[in-house]
mmCIF file of C-alpha atoms in Angstrom:
data_model
loop_
_atom_site.group_PDB
_atom_site.id
_atom_site.type_symbol
_atom_site.label_atom_id
_atom_site.label_comp_id
_atom_site.label_asym_id
_atom_site.label_seq_id
_atom_site.Cartn_x
_atom_site.Cartn_y
_atom_site.Cartn_z
ATOM 1 C CA MET A 118 -33.247 9.117 -9.584
ATOM 2 C CA GLY A 119 -31.853 12.961 -8.817
ATOM 3 C CA ASP A 120 -28.662 14.616 -10.007
ATOM 4 C CA VAL A 121 -27.263 14.703 -6.662
ATOM 5 C CA ALA A 122 -27.842 10.969 -5.857
ATOM 6 C CA LYS A 123 -27.062 10.280 -9.518
ATOM 7 C CA ASP A 124 -24.038 12.508 -8.528
ATOM 8 C CA LEU A 125 -23.493 10.441 -5.277
ATOM 9 C CA THR A 126 -23.450 7.567 -6.762
ATOM 10 C CA ALA A 127 -21.497 7.594 -10.096
ATOM 11 C CA GLY A 128 -18.824 8.889 -7.831
ATOM 12 C CA THR A 129 -18.831 6.116 -5.869
ATOM 13 C CA VAL A 130 -17.803 4.065 -8.281
ATOM 14 C CA GLY A 131 -15.801 5.987 -10.040
ATOM 15 C CA GLY A 132 -13.367 6.159 -6.815
ATOM 16 C CA ALA A 133 -13.730 2.832 -6.415
ATOM 17 C CA ALA A 134 -12.198 2.185 -9.270
ATOM 18 C CA GLN A 135 -9.849 4.470 -8.856
ATOM 19 C CA LEU A 136 -8.452 2.920 -6.152
ATOM 20 C CA VAL A 137 -8.285 -0.779 -6.479
ATOM 21 C CA THR A 138 -6.401 0.891 -9.292
ATOM 22 C CA GLY A 139 -4.345 3.072 -7.801
ATOM 23 C CA HIS A 140 -3.408 2.188 -4.632
ATOM 24 C CA PRO A 141 -0.129 0.584 -5.624
ATOM 25 C CA PHE A 142 1.410 2.779 -6.566
ATOM 26 C CA ASP A 143 0.489 5.247 -3.987
ATOM 27 C CA THR A 144 1.877 3.318 -1.339
ATOM 28 C CA ILE A 145 4.764 3.015 -2.810
ATOM 29 C CA LYS A 146 4.595 7.319 -3.680
ATOM 30 C CA VAL A 147 4.249 7.293 0.528
ATOM 31 C CA LYS A 148 7.239 4.916 1.032
ATOM 32 C CA LEU A 149 9.807 7.407 -0.942
ATOM 33 C CA GLN A 150 8.685 10.476 -0.399
ATOM 34 C CA SER A 151 8.514 9.155 4.159
ATOM 35 C CA GLN A 152 11.635 7.887 4.281
ATOM 36 C CA PRO A 153 14.555 9.076 6.125
ATOM 37 C CA THR A 154 16.510 11.823 4.519
ATOM 38 C CA PRO A 155 19.849 9.643 4.687
ATOM 39 C CA LEU A 156 23.070 10.703 7.113
ATOM 40 C CA PRO A 157 25.893 11.453 4.807
ATOM 41 C CA GLY A 158 28.256 8.520 2.849
ATOM 42 C CA GLN A 159 24.693 6.436 3.989
ATOM 43 C CA LEU A 160 22.474 5.490 0.586
ATOM 44 C CA PRO A 161 19.023 5.827 1.143
ATOM 45 C CA LYS A 162 17.051 2.939 2.213
ATOM 46 C CA TYR A 163 15.425 2.789 -1.323
ATOM 47 C CA SER A 164 17.486 4.057 -3.935
ATOM 48 C CA GLY A 165 13.949 4.170 -6.054
ATOM 49 C CA ALA A 166 10.508 3.130 -7.207
ATOM 50 C CA ILE A 167 11.187 0.259 -8.376
ATOM 51 C CA ASP A 168 13.804 -0.887 -5.833
ATOM 52 C CA ALA A 169 10.777 -0.007 -3.221
ATOM 53 C CA VAL A 170 8.633 -2.385 -4.823
ATOM 54 C CA LYS A 171 11.707 -5.146 -4.325
ATOM 55 C CA GLN A 172 12.120 -4.127 -0.685
ATOM 56 C CA THR A 173 8.564 -4.038 0.096
ATOM 57 C CA ILE A 174 7.458 -6.899 -1.537
ATOM 58 C CA ALA A 175 10.272 -9.357 0.337
ATOM 59 C CA ALA A 176 9.441 -7.468 3.402
ATOM 60 C CA GLU A 177 6.177 -7.682 4.157
ATOM 61 C CA GLY A 178 4.502 -9.606 0.569
ATOM 62 C CA PRO A 179 2.554 -8.182 -2.206
ATOM 63 C CA ARG A 180 -0.339 -7.077 0.613
ATOM 64 C CA GLY A 181 1.824 -4.892 1.465
ATOM 65 C CA LEU A 182 1.468 -2.821 -1.433
ATOM 66 C CA TYR A 183 -2.058 -2.194 -0.909
ATOM 67 C CA LYS A 184 -0.641 -1.221 3.599
ATOM 68 C CA GLY A 185 -3.014 1.570 4.496
ATOM 69 C CA MET A 186 -6.320 1.055 1.289
ATOM 70 C CA GLY A 187 -9.228 -0.138 4.645
ATOM 71 C CA ALA A 188 -9.032 3.851 4.858
ATOM 72 C CA PRO A 189 -9.127 5.679 1.576
ATOM 73 C CA LEU A 190 -11.398 1.755 1.348
ATOM 74 C CA ALA A 191 -14.341 2.247 3.850
ATOM 75 C CA THR A 192 -14.852 6.553 2.947
ATOM 76 C CA VAL A 193 -14.379 5.998 -0.865
ATOM 77 C CA ALA A 194 -17.741 6.685 -1.168
ATOM 78 C CA ALA A 195 -18.007 10.135 0.804
ATOM 79 C CA LEU A 196 -14.421 11.062 -0.650
ATOM 80 C CA ASN A 197 -15.820 10.739 -3.760
ATOM 81 C CA ALA A 198 -19.519 11.316 -3.905
ATOM 82 C CA VAL A 199 -18.809 14.655 -1.738
ATOM 83 C CA LEU A 200 -15.822 15.583 -5.279
ATOM 84 C CA PHE A 201 -18.881 14.471 -7.906
ATOM 85 C CA SER A 202 -21.843 15.950 -6.605
ATOM 86 C CA VAL A 203 -20.266 19.132 -5.266
ATOM 87 C CA ARG A 204 -18.759 19.623 -8.799
ATOM 88 C CA GLY A 205 -22.512 18.520 -9.719
ATOM 89 C CA GLN A 206 -23.815 21.184 -7.553
ATOM 90 C CA MET A 207 -20.707 24.080 -9.113
ATOM 91 C CA GLU A 208 -21.923 23.854 -12.353
ATOM 92 C CA ALA A 209 -25.335 23.960 -11.694
ATOM 93 C CA LEU A 210 -24.612 27.293 -10.450
ATOM 94 C CA LEU A 211 -22.821 28.414 -12.978
ATOM 95 C CA ARG A 212 -25.287 27.645 -16.059
ATOM 96 C CA SER A 213 -26.921 30.821 -17.224
ATOM 97 C CA HIS A 214 -29.409 28.508 -17.856
ATOM 98 C CA PRO A 215 -30.631 25.335 -17.373
ATOM 99 C CA GLY A 216 -28.575 22.765 -20.469
ATOM 100 C CA ALA A 217 -25.928 25.091 -20.669
ATOM 101 C CA THR A 218 -22.159 23.979 -21.774
ATOM 102 C CA LEU A 219 -20.052 25.679 -19.187
ATOM 103 C CA THR A 220 -16.349 27.521 -20.453
ATOM 104 C CA ILE A 221 -13.098 25.319 -19.493
ATOM 105 C CA SER A 222 -12.931 28.373 -16.840
ATOM 106 C CA GLN A 223 -16.470 27.354 -14.929
ATOM 107 C CA GLN A 224 -15.182 23.864 -14.928
ATOM 108 C CA ILE A 225 -12.621 25.446 -13.742
ATOM 109 C CA VAL A 226 -14.055 27.342 -11.084
ATOM 110 C CA ALA A 227 -16.515 23.778 -10.361
ATOM 111 C CA GLY A 228 -13.367 21.680 -9.380
ATOM 112 C CA ALA A 229 -12.045 24.744 -7.028
ATOM 113 C CA GLY A 230 -14.890 23.989 -5.237
ATOM 114 C CA ALA A 231 -14.971 19.953 -4.997
ATOM 115 C CA GLY A 232 -11.895 20.225 -3.584
ATOM 116 C CA VAL A 233 -12.555 22.766 -1.127
ATOM 117 C CA ALA A 234 -14.776 20.196 0.321
ATOM 118 C CA VAL A 235 -13.460 16.978 0.091
ATOM 119 C CA SER A 236 -10.319 18.801 1.798
ATOM 120 C CA ILE A 237 -11.923 17.741 4.994
ATOM 121 C CA LEU A 238 -13.102 14.014 4.791
ATOM 122 C CA ALA A 239 -9.609 13.172 2.835
ATOM 123 C CA CYS A 240 -7.594 15.213 5.340
ATOM 124 C CA PRO A 241 -8.364 11.924 8.419
ATOM 125 C CA THR A 242 -8.359 9.489 5.870
ATOM 126 C CA GLU A 243 -5.143 10.544 3.764
ATOM 127 C CA LEU A 244 -3.203 10.843 7.783
ATOM 128 C CA ILE A 245 -4.049 7.287 8.352
ATOM 129 C CA LYS A 246 -3.119 6.050 4.939
ATOM 130 C CA CYS A 247 -0.154 7.860 5.055
ATOM 131 C CA ARG A 248 1.228 6.271 8.687
ATOM 132 C CA LEU A 249 0.209 3.435 8.303
ATOM 133 C CA GLN A 250 2.366 3.166 4.396
ATOM 134 C CA ALA A 251 5.300 4.904 5.634
ATOM 135 C CA GLN A 252 5.790 3.034 8.807
ATOM 136 C CA SER A 253 8.345 0.858 8.227
ATOM 137 C CA ALA A 254 9.944 3.107 5.866
ATOM 138 C CA VAL A 255 10.315 5.682 8.717
ATOM 139 C CA ALA A 256 11.894 3.458 10.907
ATOM 140 C CA GLY A 257 14.991 3.199 8.651
ATOM 141 C CA SER A 258 16.607 0.000 7.807
ATOM 142 C CA GLY A 259 14.393 -2.180 10.699
ATOM 143 C CA THR A 260 12.757 -5.076 9.360
ATOM 144 C CA ALA A 261 8.272 -4.154 9.153
ATOM 145 C CA ALA A 262 7.465 -7.253 11.757
ATOM 146 C CA VAL A 263 9.882 -5.031 14.005
ATOM 147 C CA THR A 264 9.339 -1.811 13.587
ATOM 148 C CA LEU A 265 5.387 -2.062 12.877
ATOM 149 C CA LYS A 266 3.647 1.426 15.358
ATOM 150 C CA TYR A 267 0.260 0.792 13.834
ATOM 151 C CA GLY A 268 -2.301 -2.600 13.859
ATOM 152 C CA GLY A 269 -4.289 -0.989 11.177
ATOM 153 C CA PRO A 270 -6.128 1.621 10.225
ATOM 154 C CA MET A 271 -8.276 1.647 13.776
ATOM 155 C CA ASP A 272 -5.611 1.737 15.648
ATOM 156 C CA VAL A 273 -4.308 4.749 13.429
ATOM 157 C CA ALA A 274 -7.445 6.030 14.646
ATOM 158 C CA LYS A 275 -7.092 5.658 18.315
ATOM 159 C CA GLN A 276 -3.510 6.379 18.798
ATOM 160 C CA VAL A 277 -3.560 10.090 17.126
ATOM 161 C CA LEU A 278 -7.494 10.571 19.279
ATOM 162 C CA LYS A 279 -5.893 9.310 22.103
ATOM 163 C CA SER A 280 -2.402 10.776 22.035
ATOM 164 C CA GLU A 281 -1.779 13.075 19.438
ATOM 165 C CA GLY A 282 -4.339 16.494 20.987
ATOM 166 C CA GLY A 283 -7.895 14.184 19.841
ATOM 167 C CA ILE A 284 -9.544 15.099 16.787
ATOM 168 C CA LYS A 285 -7.348 18.087 16.290
ATOM 169 C CA GLY A 286 -4.795 15.300 15.791
ATOM 170 C CA LEU A 287 -6.617 13.427 12.602
ATOM 171 C CA PHE A 288 -6.706 17.017 10.379
ATOM 172 C CA LYS A 289 -2.721 17.318 10.632
ATOM 173 C CA GLY A 290 -1.481 18.790 7.586
ATOM 174 C CA LEU A 291 -5.762 20.420 6.086
ATOM 175 C CA VAL A 292 -3.726 23.273 4.954
ATOM 176 C CA PRO A 293 -1.567 21.776 3.017
ATOM 177 C CA THR A 294 -4.434 19.083 2.059
ATOM 178 C CA MET A 295 -5.934 21.513 0.687
ATOM 179 C CA ALA A 296 -3.310 23.576 -1.535
ATOM 180 C CA ARG A 297 -3.576 20.101 -2.745
ATOM 181 C CA GLU A 298 -7.094 19.249 -3.285
ATOM 182 C CA ILE A 299 -8.015 22.889 -5.037
ATOM 183 C CA PRO A 300 -5.613 23.832 -7.454
ATOM 184 C CA GLY A 301 -5.728 20.314 -8.026
ATOM 185 C CA ASN A 302 -9.024 18.881 -9.098
ATOM 186 C CA ALA A 303 -9.848 22.457 -10.844
ATOM 187 C CA ALA A 304 -6.555 21.465 -12.803
ATOM 188 C CA MET A 305 -7.525 18.432 -13.223
ATOM 189 C CA PHE A 306 -11.753 19.269 -14.100
ATOM 190 C CA GLY A 307 -10.063 21.244 -16.387
ATOM 191 C CA VAL A 308 -8.364 19.407 -18.369
ATOM 192 C CA TYR A 309 -10.660 16.529 -18.357
ATOM 193 C CA GLU A 310 -13.217 18.978 -20.081
ATOM 194 C CA ALA A 311 -11.560 20.695 -22.616
ATOM 195 C CA LEU A 312 -10.386 17.301 -23.913
ATOM 196 C CA LYS A 313 -13.181 16.232 -23.789
ATOM 197 C CA GLN A 314 -14.441 18.833 -25.854
ATOM 198 C CA TYR A 315 -11.914 18.361 -28.636
ATOM 199 C CA LEU A 316 -12.091 14.713 -28.775
ATOM 200 C CA ALA A 317 -15.506 15.487 -29.134
ATOM 201 C CA GLY A 318 -14.453 18.591 -32.046
ATOM 202 C CA GLY A 319 -17.102 20.685 -30.033
ATOM 203 C CA SER A 320 -18.451 20.897 -27.059
ATOM 204 C CA ASP A 321 -21.173 18.603 -27.250
ATOM 205 C CA THR A 322 -19.596 15.539 -25.658
ATOM 206 C CA SER A 323 -22.179 12.817 -24.832
ATOM 207 C CA GLY A 324 -21.357 10.564 -28.129
ATOM 208 C CA LEU A 325 -17.985 10.320 -26.981
ATOM 209 C CA GLY A 326 -16.404 6.404 -26.362
ATOM 210 C CA ARG A 327 -14.750 4.593 -23.886
ATOM 211 C CA GLY A 328 -11.648 5.056 -25.290
ATOM 212 C CA SER A 329 -11.934 8.603 -25.632
ATOM 213 C CA LEU A 330 -12.423 8.932 -22.158
ATOM 214 C CA ILE A 331 -10.067 6.813 -20.937
ATOM 215 C CA VAL A 332 -7.931 8.779 -22.519
ATOM 216 C CA ALA A 333 -9.328 12.040 -21.261
ATOM 217 C CA GLY A 334 -9.874 10.541 -17.764
ATOM 218 C CA GLY A 335 -5.705 9.405 -17.527
ATOM 219 C CA LEU A 336 -4.353 12.925 -19.356
ATOM 220 C CA ALA A 337 -6.841 15.322 -16.036
ATOM 221 C CA GLY A 338 -5.749 12.868 -13.047
ATOM 222 C CA ALA A 339 -1.797 13.756 -14.602
ATOM 223 C CA SER A 340 -1.887 17.139 -14.555
ATOM 224 C CA PHE A 341 -3.509 17.380 -11.253
ATOM 225 C CA TRP A 342 -0.279 16.002 -9.850
ATOM 226 C CA VAL A 343 2.142 17.968 -12.196
ATOM 227 C CA MET A 344 -0.005 21.102 -10.540
ATOM 228 C CA VAL A 345 0.690 19.886 -6.964
ATOM 229 C CA TYR A 346 2.650 17.355 -6.193
ATOM 230 C CA PRO A 347 5.488 19.333 -3.762
ATOM 231 C CA THR A 348 2.702 20.322 -1.877
ATOM 232 C CA ASP A 349 1.862 16.928 -2.062
ATOM 233 C CA VAL A 350 5.215 15.966 -0.190
ATOM 234 C CA VAL A 351 4.906 18.207 2.177
ATOM 235 C CA LYS A 352 1.570 16.887 3.187
ATOM 236 C CA SER A 353 2.810 13.264 3.533
ATOM 237 C CA VAL A 354 5.905 14.475 5.531
ATOM 238 C CA ILE A 355 3.584 16.300 7.656
ATOM 239 C CA GLN A 356 1.507 13.744 8.472
ATOM 240 C CA VAL A 357 3.995 10.991 9.390
ATOM 241 C CA ASP A 358 6.077 13.249 11.857
ATOM 242 C CA ASP A 359 6.383 12.201 14.651
ATOM 243 C CA TYR A 360 4.180 14.500 17.086
ATOM 244 C CA LYS A 361 6.448 14.821 20.576
ATOM 245 C CA SER A 362 9.890 15.098 18.977
ATOM 246 C CA PRO A 363 8.303 17.547 15.155
ATOM 247 C CA LYS A 364 10.938 17.838 12.681
ATOM 248 C CA PHE A 365 8.550 20.232 10.933
ATOM 249 C CA SER A 366 6.948 23.766 12.260
ATOM 250 C CA GLY A 367 4.467 23.370 9.712
ATOM 251 C CA SER A 368 4.240 23.425 6.056
ATOM 252 C CA VAL A 369 6.444 26.010 4.695
ATOM 253 C CA ASP A 370 9.173 24.701 6.856
ATOM 254 C CA ALA A 371 8.758 21.581 5.833
ATOM 255 C CA PHE A 372 9.079 23.181 2.422
ATOM 256 C CA ARG A 373 12.287 25.370 3.340
ATOM 257 C CA LYS A 374 13.901 22.776 5.338
ATOM 258 C CA ILE A 375 13.736 19.719 2.275
ATOM 259 C CA ARG A 376 14.305 22.154 -0.333
ATOM 260 C CA SER A 377 17.847 23.529 1.366
ATOM 261 C CA ILE A 378 18.459 19.710 2.418
ATOM 262 C CA GLU A 379 17.468 17.731 -0.729
ATOM 263 C CA GLY A 380 17.337 20.073 -3.160
ATOM 264 C CA PHE A 381 13.689 21.182 -5.708
ATOM 265 C CA LYS A 382 14.438 17.471 -6.877
ATOM 266 C CA GLY A 383 13.414 16.344 -2.691
ATOM 267 C CA LEU A 384 10.561 17.364 -3.757
ATOM 268 C CA TYR A 385 9.875 15.521 -6.685
ATOM 269 C CA LYS A 386 10.120 12.236 -4.303
ATOM 270 C CA GLY A 387 8.437 9.431 -5.509
ATOM 271 C CA PHE A 388 6.914 12.009 -8.488
ATOM 272 C CA GLY A 389 7.462 8.560 -10.941
ATOM 273 C CA PRO A 390 4.832 6.190 -9.650
ATOM 274 C CA ALA A 391 2.461 9.492 -9.453
ATOM 275 C CA MET A 392 2.242 9.968 -12.486
ATOM 276 C CA ALA A 393 2.493 5.968 -13.578
ATOM 277 C CA ARG A 394 -0.452 6.378 -10.909
ATOM 278 C CA SER A 395 -2.312 8.500 -11.867
ATOM 279 C CA ILE A 396 -3.256 7.981 -14.979
ATOM 280 C CA PRO A 397 -4.987 4.544 -15.493
ATOM 281 C CA ALA A 398 -6.348 4.610 -11.771
ATOM 282 C CA ASN A 399 -7.850 8.216 -12.994
ATOM 283 C CA SER A 400 -9.153 6.551 -16.339
ATOM 284 C CA ALA A 401 -10.940 4.117 -14.305
ATOM 285 C CA CYS A 402 -12.222 6.472 -12.341
ATOM 286 C CA PHE A 403 -13.831 8.773 -15.394
ATOM 287 C CA LEU A 404 -14.284 6.110 -17.253
ATOM 288 C CA ALA A 405 -16.650 4.731 -13.997
ATOM 289 C CA TYR A 406 -17.772 7.373 -13.250
ATOM 290 C CA GLU A 407 -18.858 8.224 -17.154
ATOM 291 C CA MET A 408 -20.321 4.598 -17.827
ATOM 292 C CA THR A 409 -22.596 4.998 -14.037
ATOM 293 C CA ARG A 410 -23.554 8.888 -14.903
ATOM 294 C CA SER A 411 -24.867 6.881 -18.509
ATOM 295 C CA ALA A 412 -26.677 3.773 -16.777
ATOM 296 C CA LEU A 413 -28.396 5.851 -14.302
ATOM 297 C CA SER A 414 -29.735 8.795 -16.790
#
């Protein structure tokens, strides 16, 4: 099996592990990010992450925490296969000779290149996911049974294609998606390789055990969100913004309005769930990737 095929297969397995582990955290993150700004004197719909979990389970049952997983599950193979295979090809281009160990700077460049490629696939998937996760929060205090607008991932896609400008509508939020994926993946892969080399005591990381890979993967995932979290907030509010009566004219306008109304803390809504998700989810992803890649070698 060639290197590209190995990366495609291992990336798919890693992505599936990441999704199953992290999706409930992601649901809570998006709900906190996209809930309406309360009027003066009113309380927000969710007081925090724990309250969002309680309200979601009370209104929708435990399945509510996995709402919107159909879209990323359907495309997880493509997204993670592209991410890891493009990164692998970038690594091959950056090596001075076959088998050469890349520097951390080169790993950062490889991660950024992978981020460019994955953004194209991630944008419509993220839009569908965010619409499904956020619809009960966007509706304010209404009950989930009354406020459901979308019946599922395919219904979101159909409605967007029909009433929001066709294919262009599915790529709403592409700019902030790229502004998240490019620096985020550059940081994540750079930190991952740096930690692996640190834990191995040198550039040969082939002997690292599962525990070391879990630690490196978890901290690398955390570095992704530390680098780009405000961009993710902007992406989420742009993608769930009403098409006919938009609150925001674009990414810069969204950033300015969130900052002016809610302060900088508004750009970190849902940061707790995002960090809580990133560590176990990316530990699972990188461990599954490395084990699958090793098994195929």
